Coordinates of C-alpha atoms in Angstrom, one line a residue:
M1 CA 0.0 0.0 0.4
S2 CA 2.8 2.3 -1.6
E3 CA -0.5 5.3 -0.4
Y4 CA 1.9 5.9 3.9
Y5 CA 3.7 7.8 3.3
N6 CA 5.5 6.1 6.2
S7 CA 7.3 3.1 5.6
L8 CA 6.2 0.7 8.8
L9 CA 3.0 1.6 8.1
Q10 CA 3.1 0.2 3.4
G11 CA 1.8 -3.2 2.7
D12 CA 0.1 -6.2 4.7
K13 CA 2.8 -5.7 7.2
G14 CA 2.3 -2.9 9.5
A15 CA -1.6 -3.2 9.0
L16 CA -1.6 -4.2 12.4
K17 CA 0.5 -0.7 12.6
R18 CA -2.1 1.0 11.0
A19 CA -4.9 -0.6 13.4
L20 CA -3.0 0.3 16.6
Y21 CA -3.2 4.2 15.5
K22 CA -6.5 3.4 14.5
A23 CA -7.5 2.9 17.4
M24 CA -6.8 6.0 18.8
G25 CA -8.5 8.2 15.5
F26 CA -6.2 8.7 12.8
T27 CA -8.2 8.5 9.9
D28 CA -6.5 6.5 6.5
E29 CA -5.8 9.8 5.1
A30 CA -4.5 10.9 8.0
L31 CA -2.1 8.4 8.0
G32 CA -0.8 8.8 4.5
K33 CA 1.1 11.6 5.1
P34 CA 4.3 11.9 6.5
L35 CA 3.7 11.1 10.9
I36 CA 6.1 13.2 12.5
A37 CA 6.4 13.5 16.4
I38 CA 6.3 16.5 18.9
V39 CA 8.4 15.9 22.0
N40 CA 6.1 17.4 25.1
T41 CA 8.3 17.9 28.3
Y42 CA 4.9 19.8 30.4
T43 CA 5.1 19.8 33.5
N44 CA 3.5 21.6 35.7
A45 CA 5.1 21.2 38.2
T46 CA 8.9 23.8 36.6
P47 CA 7.2 26.8 34.9
G48 CA 9.8 26.5 32.3
H49 CA 8.0 23.8 31.2
Y50 CA 4.1 25.0 32.4
N51 CA 3.4 26.5 28.7
I52 CA 4.2 23.7 26.5
N53 CA 0.8 22.8 26.1
E54 CA -0.1 25.6 24.6
L55 CA 3.0 25.2 22.0
C56 CA 2.4 22.1 21.4
E57 CA -0.8 22.7 19.9
Q58 CA 0.1 25.3 18.0
A59 CA 2.9 22.9 16.6
K60 CA 1.0 21.0 16.2
K61 CA -1.0 23.1 13.3
G62 CA 2.2 23.9 11.5
I63 CA 2.2 20.2 11.4
E64 CA -1.1 19.8 10.2
A65 CA -0.8 23.0 8.2
A66 CA 1.5 21.4 6.2
G67 CA 1.0 17.7 5.1
G68 CA 1.9 16.5 8.3
T69 CA 0.5 14.3 10.8
A70 CA 1.1 15.1 14.0
M71 CA 1.3 12.3 17.3
T72 CA 2.3 13.4 19.9
F73 CA 4.7 11.8 23.7
G74 CA 6.1 13.3 26.6
D75 CA 9.4 13.3 28.7
I76 CA 10.4 14.6 31.8
A77 CA 11.1 17.9 32.8
P78 CA 13.7 18.9 36.5
C79 CA 13.9 21.5 37.5
D80 CA 17.5 23.5 38.9
G81 CA 15.5 26.0 41.0
I82 CA 13.4 23.3 42.3
A83 CA 16.1 20.4 42.8
E84 CA 18.7 22.8 43.8
G85 CA 20.2 22.4 47.1
H86 CA 19.6 19.1 48.1
E87 CA 20.3 15.2 46.2
G88 CA 17.9 16.4 43.8
M89 CA 20.4 18.3 42.2
R90 CA 22.4 15.4 41.9
Y91 CA 19.9 14.6 39.4
I92 CA 19.6 17.3 37.2
L93 CA 22.9 17.0 34.9
P94 CA 22.7 13.6 33.9
S95 CA 19.1 13.3 33.1
R96 CA 20.1 15.0 30.1
D97 CA 21.6 11.8 28.9
L98 CA 18.7 10.1 30.3
I99 CA 15.7 12.9 28.0
A100 CA 18.5 11.2 24.6
S101 CA 17.9 7.9 25.1
T102 CA 13.9 7.9 26.2
V103 CA 13.2 10.4 22.8
E104 CA 15.2 7.7 20.9
C105 CA 13.7 5.2 22.1
M106 CA 10.4 6.1 21.3
V107 CA 11.5 7.8 17.3
R108 CA 13.2 3.8 17.0
A109 CA 10.4 2.2 18.4
H110 CA 7.3 3.8 15.6
R111 CA 9.9 5.5 13.1
F112 CA 8.7 8.7 12.8
D113 CA 9.3 10.9 9.6
G114 CA 10.1 13.3 12.0
L115 CA 10.5 15.1 15.4
V116 CA 9.5 18.0 17.2
L117 CA 11.5 19.6 20.5
L118 CA 10.1 21.1 22.8
G119 CA 11.0 22.3 26.1
S120 CA 13.0 25.1 28.2
C121 CA 15.2 24.3 31.1
D122 CA 18.7 23.6 31.0
K123 CA 19.1 19.9 30.3
I124 CA 16.2 19.3 28.9
V125 CA 17.5 21.8 26.5
P126 CA 20.9 19.9 25.2
G127 CA 18.5 16.4 25.5
L128 CA 16.7 17.0 23.1
L129 CA 19.7 17.9 21.0
M130 CA 21.3 15.3 21.7
A131 CA 18.5 13.1 20.9
A132 CA 18.2 15.0 17.2
A133 CA 22.0 14.2 17.1
R134 CA 21.8 10.6 17.3
L135 CA 19.2 11.3 15.7
D136 CA 19.5 12.3 12.4
I137 CA 16.0 12.8 11.3
P138 CA 14.7 16.1 10.4
A139 CA 14.5 18.0 13.2
V140 CA 13.7 21.9 14.4
F141 CA 13.6 22.3 18.5
C142 CA 11.3 24.9 19.8
N143 CA 12.4 27.1 23.4
S144 CA 9.0 27.9 26.1
G145 CA 10.4 31.8 26.1
P146 CA 11.4 33.0 28.6
M147 CA 10.0 35.0 31.8
M148 CA 9.3 38.5 32.6
P149 CA 11.2 39.5 35.1
A150 CA 10.6 40.2 38.4
C151 CA 10.2 44.0 39.8
Y152 CA 11.6 45.0 43.0
K153 CA 11.6 49.2 44.2
G154 CA 12.3 49.6 40.6
K155 CA 14.9 47.9 40.0
H156 CA 14.1 44.0 37.2
Y157 CA 15.5 41.1 39.2
D158 CA 15.6 37.0 38.3
G159 CA 13.6 35.0 40.7
N160 CA 17.5 34.9 42.4
I161 CA 17.0 37.8 44.3
V162 CA 15.4 35.0 46.9
T163 CA 18.4 33.8 47.0
E164 CA 20.0 36.6 47.5
A165 CA 17.3 38.5 49.7
V166 CA 18.2 35.0 53.0
G167 CA 21.3 36.9 53.4
W168 CA 20.3 39.9 53.5
K169 CA 17.7 38.1 56.0
Q170 CA 20.6 36.9 57.8
R171 CA 21.8 40.7 58.0
G172 CA 19.4 41.9 60.0
E173 CA 18.2 44.1 56.1
I174 CA 15.3 42.8 55.5
D175 CA 12.3 42.0 58.1
E176 CA 10.1 38.7 57.7
E177 CA 7.6 40.1 56.6
E178 CA 10.0 41.7 53.2
F179 CA 11.4 38.5 52.7
R180 CA 8.3 37.0 51.8
K181 CA 7.0 39.7 49.7
I182 CA 10.4 39.7 48.2
E183 CA 9.6 35.3 47.7
N184 CA 6.2 36.4 46.6
L185 CA 7.3 38.2 43.3
A186 CA 10.4 36.4 43.2
E187 CA 9.4 34.3 39.5
P188 CA 6.3 36.5 38.0
C189 CA 4.8 34.2 35.4
A190 CA 5.9 30.6 33.4
G191 CA 9.0 30.8 31.5
S192 CA 12.5 29.7 32.0
C193 CA 14.1 31.8 34.3
A194 CA 14.6 35.6 33.6
M195 CA 18.5 35.9 33.2
L196 CA 21.3 34.6 30.3
G197 CA 21.2 31.3 32.9
T198 CA 21.3 28.3 31.3
A199 CA 18.0 27.7 29.9
N200 CA 18.1 30.9 27.4
T201 CA 22.1 30.7 26.5
M202 CA 21.1 26.8 25.7
G203 CA 18.2 28.9 23.6
C204 CA 20.1 30.4 21.8
L205 CA 23.2 28.6 20.8
A206 CA 19.3 26.0 19.8
E207 CA 19.4 29.3 17.2
A208 CA 22.6 29.4 16.8
M209 CA 23.1 26.4 15.7
G210 CA 20.6 26.4 12.8
M211 CA 18.5 23.8 14.7
S212 CA 15.7 26.3 15.7
L213 CA 14.0 29.3 13.6
P214 CA 15.7 32.4 13.5
G215 CA 14.8 35.2 15.9
S216 CA 12.8 32.5 17.9
A217 CA 15.4 32.1 20.7
V218 CA 14.7 34.6 23.4
I219 CA 10.4 36.0 22.7
P220 CA 8.9 36.3 25.5
A221 CA 7.5 33.4 27.0
V222 CA 3.4 35.2 27.6
Y223 CA 3.6 36.9 24.4
A224 CA 1.5 36.3 21.2
K225 CA 4.6 36.0 18.9
R226 CA 6.2 32.6 21.8
L227 CA 3.1 31.0 19.8
Q228 CA 3.6 31.5 16.6
M229 CA 7.0 30.8 16.6
A230 CA 5.6 27.6 17.5
Y231 CA 3.9 27.0 14.9
E232 CA 5.6 27.9 12.0
T233 CA 8.6 25.5 13.4
G234 CA 5.7 22.6 12.9
R235 CA 5.1 23.7 9.6
A236 CA 9.6 24.3 9.5
V237 CA 10.0 20.5 10.3
M238 CA 7.7 19.5 7.6
G239 CA 9.3 21.1 4.9
L240 CA 13.2 19.6 6.4
V241 CA 10.7 16.1 5.4
K242 CA 10.5 17.2 1.9
K243 CA 13.8 18.4 1.5
G244 CA 15.5 15.5 3.3
I245 CA 17.0 17.8 5.6
T246 CA 18.3 15.9 8.1
A247 CA 19.6 16.5 11.7
R248 CA 23.0 16.3 11.5
L249 CA 23.3 17.8 8.1
V250 CA 22.0 21.4 10.7
M251 CA 24.3 20.5 13.6
T252 CA 27.2 20.6 11.8
K253 CA 31.1 21.0 12.7
E254 CA 30.8 24.6 11.5
A255 CA 27.1 24.7 12.8
I256 CA 28.1 24.2 16.4
E257 CA 31.6 26.3 15.5
N258 CA 29.3 29.5 15.0
A259 CA 27.0 28.6 18.5
I260 CA 31.1 28.8 20.1
M261 CA 31.6 31.9 18.5
V262 CA 27.4 33.2 20.0
L263 CA 27.9 31.7 23.8
M264 CA 31.7 33.8 23.4
A265 CA 29.8 37.0 21.8
M266 CA 26.9 36.4 24.5
G267 CA 28.8 36.1 27.6
G268 CA 26.4 32.9 28.3
S269 CA 26.2 30.4 30.4
T270 CA 29.0 28.5 31.1
N271 CA 27.5 25.3 31.3
G272 CA 27.1 25.9 27.7
I273 CA 30.8 24.5 27.3
M274 CA 29.2 20.8 28.5
H275 CA 26.9 20.3 26.3
L276 CA 28.1 22.2 22.8
Q277 CA 30.8 19.0 23.8
A278 CA 27.6 16.1 24.4
I279 CA 25.9 17.4 20.9
H280 CA 29.2 17.2 18.7
K281 CA 29.0 14.4 20.0
E282 CA 26.0 13.0 19.4
A283 CA 26.1 14.3 16.0
G284 CA 29.3 11.7 15.2
L285 CA 31.0 14.5 15.3
G286 CA 34.2 13.1 17.9
H287 CA 35.5 14.6 20.9
L288 CA 34.8 18.4 21.0
P289 CA 37.6 19.5 23.4
L290 CA 38.3 23.0 25.6
E291 CA 40.9 24.1 23.3
A292 CA 38.8 24.4 21.2
F293 CA 36.8 26.4 23.1
D294 CA 39.8 28.5 24.1
R295 CA 40.7 29.3 20.7
F296 CA 37.1 31.0 20.1
S297 CA 37.2 32.4 23.6
K298 CA 40.9 34.3 22.8
R299 CA 38.9 35.3 19.0
I300 CA 36.1 36.1 19.6
P301 CA 34.4 39.6 21.9
Q302 CA 32.0 39.7 24.1
I303 CA 29.2 42.2 22.2
A304 CA 26.0 41.2 24.7
S305 CA 25.5 41.5 28.2
V306 CA 22.6 40.3 30.2
Y307 CA 21.7 40.0 33.4
P308 CA 23.1 38.4 36.1
A309 CA 26.7 40.4 33.6
S310 CA 23.9 43.6 33.7
P311 CA 22.0 44.6 35.0
Y312 CA 19.3 44.4 31.7
D313 CA 16.8 41.2 31.6
M314 CA 16.0 38.8 28.7
V315 CA 13.3 41.0 27.3
D316 CA 15.9 44.3 27.2
F317 CA 18.2 41.2 24.9
Y318 CA 15.2 40.5 22.9
E319 CA 14.6 44.3 22.3
A320 CA 18.0 44.5 21.4
G321 CA 17.9 41.8 19.3
G322 CA 18.5 39.2 20.4
V323 CA 20.4 36.3 19.2
P324 CA 19.7 37.3 14.9
A325 CA 21.5 40.9 16.1
V326 CA 24.2 39.8 18.0
M327 CA 25.0 37.5 14.3
K328 CA 24.6 40.2 11.9
E329 CA 27.1 41.6 13.6
L330 CA 29.3 38.6 14.5
E331 CA 28.8 37.9 10.4
P332 CA 32.0 37.5 9.5
L333 CA 33.2 35.6 10.8
L334 CA 31.0 33.1 11.3
H335 CA 30.4 30.3 9.1
G336 CA 27.6 31.3 6.4
D337 CA 26.6 28.7 4.0
C338 CA 25.6 26.4 7.2
I339 CA 21.8 25.1 7.0
T340 CA 19.6 25.8 9.4
A341 CA 15.5 24.6 10.6
S342 CA 14.3 27.5 7.9
G343 CA 16.0 25.6 5.4
K344 CA 18.0 29.3 3.8
T345 CA 22.2 29.1 5.5
V346 CA 23.1 31.3 8.0
K347 CA 23.7 34.3 5.6
E348 CA 20.2 33.4 4.1
N349 CA 18.8 34.3 7.1
L350 CA 20.8 37.4 8.2
Q351 CA 20.3 39.2 5.2
H352 CA 17.8 40.6 6.5
T353 CA 18.6 41.3 9.8
E354 CA 18.7 44.6 11.9
Y355 CA 21.7 45.7 13.6
S356 CA 20.8 46.6 17.1
T357 CA 20.6 50.0 17.7
F358 CA 20.4 49.6 21.6
R359 CA 24.2 49.4 22.5
E360 CA 23.7 49.3 25.9
V361 CA 22.6 45.4 25.3
I362 CA 24.7 44.5 21.9
R363 CA 28.0 45.9 20.8
T364 CA 29.8 46.5 17.4
V365 CA 33.1 43.5 17.8
A366 CA 34.6 47.1 17.0
E367 CA 33.6 48.6 20.3
P368 CA 33.2 45.3 22.6
F369 CA 32.1 45.4 26.4
H370 CA 35.7 42.8 26.7
S371 CA 37.8 42.2 23.6
D372 CA 38.5 38.4 24.3
G373 CA 34.8 36.2 24.8
G374 CA 32.7 36.2 28.8
V375 CA 34.1 32.5 28.8
A376 CA 37.0 31.1 29.6
I377 CA 39.1 27.7 29.7
L378 CA 41.7 28.2 32.0
T379 CA 44.5 25.3 32.8
G380 CA 47.9 24.6 35.5
N381 CA 48.4 22.7 38.2
L382 CA 45.1 22.4 39.3
A383 CA 43.5 22.2 36.4
P384 CA 45.4 20.1 34.1
L385 CA 42.3 18.6 32.0
G386 CA 41.3 22.5 32.5
A387 CA 38.3 24.5 33.8
V388 CA 35.7 27.0 32.8
V389 CA 35.9 29.9 34.3
K390 CA 32.5 33.2 33.1
P391 CA 34.9 36.6 32.9
A392 CA 31.9 38.1 31.3
A393 CA 30.3 37.8 36.1
I394 CA 33.6 38.1 36.2
P395 CA 34.2 42.0 38.6
E396 CA 37.3 43.6 36.6
H397 CA 39.5 43.4 39.8
L398 CA 39.5 39.4 40.6
M399 CA 41.0 39.0 36.8
T400 CA 43.4 37.9 39.0
V401 CA 44.1 37.2 42.0
T402 CA 45.3 35.2 44.7
G403 CA 44.6 33.9 48.0
K404 CA 44.3 30.8 50.8
A405 CA 42.8 28.6 50.7
K406 CA 40.6 27.6 53.2
V407 CA 38.7 23.5 52.3
Y408 CA 35.5 22.0 52.0
Q409 CA 33.9 18.1 51.6
S410 CA 30.2 18.8 49.9
E411 CA 28.2 21.9 48.8
Q412 CA 26.5 21.9 52.0
E413 CA 29.3 22.2 54.8
A414 CA 30.7 25.3 52.7
C415 CA 27.6 27.1 52.9
E416 CA 26.9 26.6 56.8
A417 CA 30.4 28.0 57.0
I418 CA 30.0 30.4 54.4
L419 CA 26.2 31.6 56.9
A420 CA 28.3 30.5 60.1
G421 CA 30.1 33.7 58.8
E422 CA 33.3 31.1 58.9
V423 CA 34.7 32.7 55.2
Q424 CA 37.1 35.2 55.4
P425 CA 37.3 38.1 53.1
N426 CA 40.4 37.5 50.5
T427 CA 39.2 33.1 50.6
M428 CA 40.2 31.3 47.8
V429 CA 36.3 28.4 48.9
V430 CA 37.4 25.0 47.2
L431 CA 34.9 22.8 47.1
R432 CA 35.1 19.5 45.7
Y433 CA 33.5 15.7 44.9
E434 CA 31.2 17.5 43.5
G435 CA 32.4 16.2 40.2
P436 CA 30.1 13.4 37.7
K437 CA 31.8 10.7 39.5
G438 CA 32.4 12.4 42.7
G439 CA 28.9 14.4 44.0
P440 CA 28.0 12.1 41.7
G441 CA 25.9 14.5 38.9
M442 CA 28.4 17.6 38.7
P443 CA 25.2 19.9 41.1
E444 CA 25.6 23.3 41.0
M445 CA 27.4 25.3 43.3
Y446 CA 24.8 28.2 42.6
R447 CA 24.2 28.1 46.6
P448 CA 27.8 28.5 47.5
M449 CA 28.8 31.6 45.4
K450 CA 24.8 33.4 46.4
C451 CA 25.5 33.2 49.8
L452 CA 29.1 34.7 49.5
E453 CA 27.4 37.6 47.6
G454 CA 24.0 37.8 50.5
M455 CA 27.0 37.8 53.3
N456 CA 28.6 40.1 51.0
L457 CA 31.9 38.1 50.3
S458 CA 31.4 37.9 46.1
D459 CA 33.7 40.9 45.8
S460 CA 36.4 39.0 47.6
C461 CA 36.6 35.5 48.0
T462 CA 36.5 33.0 44.9
I463 CA 35.1 29.5 45.2
V464 CA 37.1 27.1 42.7
T465 CA 35.3 23.7 42.1
D466 CA 34.7 20.5 40.2
G467 CA 31.0 21.0 40.4
R468 CA 29.2 23.3 37.9
F469 CA 28.1 26.8 38.0
S470 CA 24.4 28.2 37.7
G471 CA 23.6 30.7 34.2
S472 CA 22.5 33.2 36.9
N473 CA 26.1 32.9 39.7
R474 CA 28.2 36.2 38.9
G475 CA 31.9 36.8 40.6
C476 CA 35.3 35.1 40.0
F477 CA 34.5 31.3 40.5
V478 CA 36.2 28.6 38.4
G479 CA 34.8 25.3 38.1
H480 CA 34.2 22.2 35.2
I481 CA 38.7 21.2 37.1
S482 CA 39.4 18.1 36.2
P483 CA 40.2 15.4 37.1
E484 CA 38.0 15.8 39.4
A485 CA 38.5 15.7 43.1
Y486 CA 36.9 11.5 43.0
E487 CA 39.1 10.6 40.4
G488 CA 42.5 11.7 42.3
G489 CA 43.2 15.2 40.5
N490 CA 45.2 17.6 42.6
L491 CA 42.1 19.1 44.0
A492 CA 41.8 16.5 46.4
L493 CA 45.0 17.5 47.4
V494 CA 44.4 20.9 48.9
E495 CA 44.9 22.1 51.9
D496 CA 43.4 24.7 54.5
G497 CA 45.8 27.7 53.3
D498 CA 48.2 26.4 50.1
E499 CA 48.2 29.3 48.3
I500 CA 46.0 29.5 44.9
T501 CA 46.2 31.9 42.4
I502 CA 43.4 32.3 39.1
D503 CA 44.9 34.5 36.2
V504 CA 41.9 34.3 34.0
P505 CA 43.7 36.6 31.4
N506 CA 46.6 34.5 30.9
R507 CA 44.1 31.5 31.7
K508 CA 45.4 30.2 34.3
I509 CA 44.9 28.2 37.8
I510 CA 47.8 27.4 39.9
L511 CA 48.6 25.9 42.9
H512 CA 51.5 26.7 44.9
V513 CA 52.7 23.9 45.9
S514 CA 55.7 22.0 45.2
D515 CA 55.2 18.8 43.0
E516 CA 56.7 16.8 46.0
E517 CA 54.3 18.1 48.8
L518 CA 51.7 17.4 45.8
E519 CA 52.5 13.6 46.1
K520 CA 52.8 13.7 48.9
R521 CA 50.3 13.8 50.5
R522 CA 48.5 11.4 47.3
T523 CA 50.4 9.0 49.3
L524 CA 47.5 9.6 52.2
W525 CA 45.5 10.2 50.8
K526 CA 42.0 8.0 50.1
P527 CA 38.6 9.6 48.4
V528 CA 35.7 10.4 50.2
E529 CA 33.1 8.6 49.5
K530 CA 29.4 9.9 49.6
Q531 CA 26.0 7.2 50.9
L532 CA 24.1 6.9 47.3
P533 CA 21.2 5.9 47.2
D534 CA 19.6 3.1 45.0
G535 CA 19.4 3.8 41.0
Y536 CA 21.0 6.2 38.2
L537 CA 23.0 7.7 39.9
N538 CA 24.7 4.8 40.9
I539 CA 25.0 3.5 37.3
Y540 CA 25.8 7.3 35.7
R541 CA 28.8 7.0 38.9
K542 CA 30.1 4.3 37.0
I543 CA 30.2 5.8 33.2
T544 CA 29.8 9.3 33.8
K545 CA 32.4 10.7 31.4
S546 CA 35.4 13.7 32.4
A547 CA 33.5 16.9 32.5
A548 CA 36.6 17.6 30.4
E549 CA 34.4 15.9 27.9
G550 CA 30.6 16.9 28.0
A551 CA 30.5 14.2 30.7
V552 CA 29.0 12.6 29.0
M553 CA 27.6 9.3 30.1
E554 CA 29.9 6.4 28.3
M555 CA 31.6 2.2 28.5
E556 CA 34.7 2.7 28.5

């Protein structure tokens, strides 16, 4: 029966499959069209995904208007903010690879002809993009859009004002009533968090690499244009199906380099590095070394500045022109021939893009915020395989700093010490055993950094860790230190009082302890073993790779 587009439904062998679809009301006419799966990550437990049912309906309409039949299935979407500060954060990064695998299972079981990916939060976006790269079928991504900012005392904030308010209350600057007022206004509507954190960074990088439609990444979640973009996403995937443009034809080496350049130009989340490494690998392109990011960091200036690097939030970034305006400034440096979800090349997409006139948010390459990229890689004896830092969020006076170490074996231990007043100004807070294996799960060290802010220590203290950081963090922080402490990296050998130098301009992180002394300490070292509940984290610890390799799950 050649009237069925999907090969699984053709002929007598396809009869049972057709019958099963007909049990849900699908007609022969509908089943004769390309079958397009919509990955719907809706949940009312995560604000970044609360509006995705509406986007799903619009994407479905777009698919059907363009001649396809839409079928939906769900996937998990844990919230970093709700998982923050407890055991749940250990599951957030591992959820990325789980999401990729669940999408793979469903799509290959049903052999769909195309894929619309709807997601918004930190690990959901890269998980969906990894799945598309692995499956290599026509696919388009659409995010839910950023949340509107909170407004407090005439100033805009993202939801992390709540964590800072904990410190304000601790110091007696606000009372309980004011604290509750802040809590009630901090997250005003659905959408991904209102700053250039990991969620919005990854939405922007999806657009930069061509996997979502031009101009889509930073449309606010509550705007009608967000619904329109979901509809156009449905139409776009049908265009790719008809042209035979699969995900790996879009996610090429050059396209991922475009994403790296946009990451550097925006000063996006440091987590974008490990997610691009994972996507690169899933696209069949092999390992993307940290050196590649450092190379682009030295070439690409930071031309956009968005909260937490500046007072301007995601709505301001949208009004300034968003990703297209950034790419327009970078156009001479980009790979213009890369094909995108629109069916057009980067060069064609930018042909009618206007330059930003909101120069407080997006500047020119000739007059950037910083001559280097907003994310950088450090190396040295404390991080032989590399560490990640975000110059875009670091005060100028902390770009080169030396201090004495105060060592903590967990996030909780560090937070308790900071809030108890045990951490003095100019301290190097060394926070270890929080890497992919040691954590396990490489949780974000969001809360210790916010505790420093709340205690007025973030202008002098630094956090050095094998864990990750939230894209909302600002101050001097060095994460992703590799090898991690659990694997016997030199981070495991640091003792209270050791001097550490962070030199961002020269991309160095140095522990001022002799090799002989480190080897003596190594003979006495035993890794800290954290108790784990039965289940997924035990599997993850065994097969995850180093943060320097994107913390991807891979059997040896």
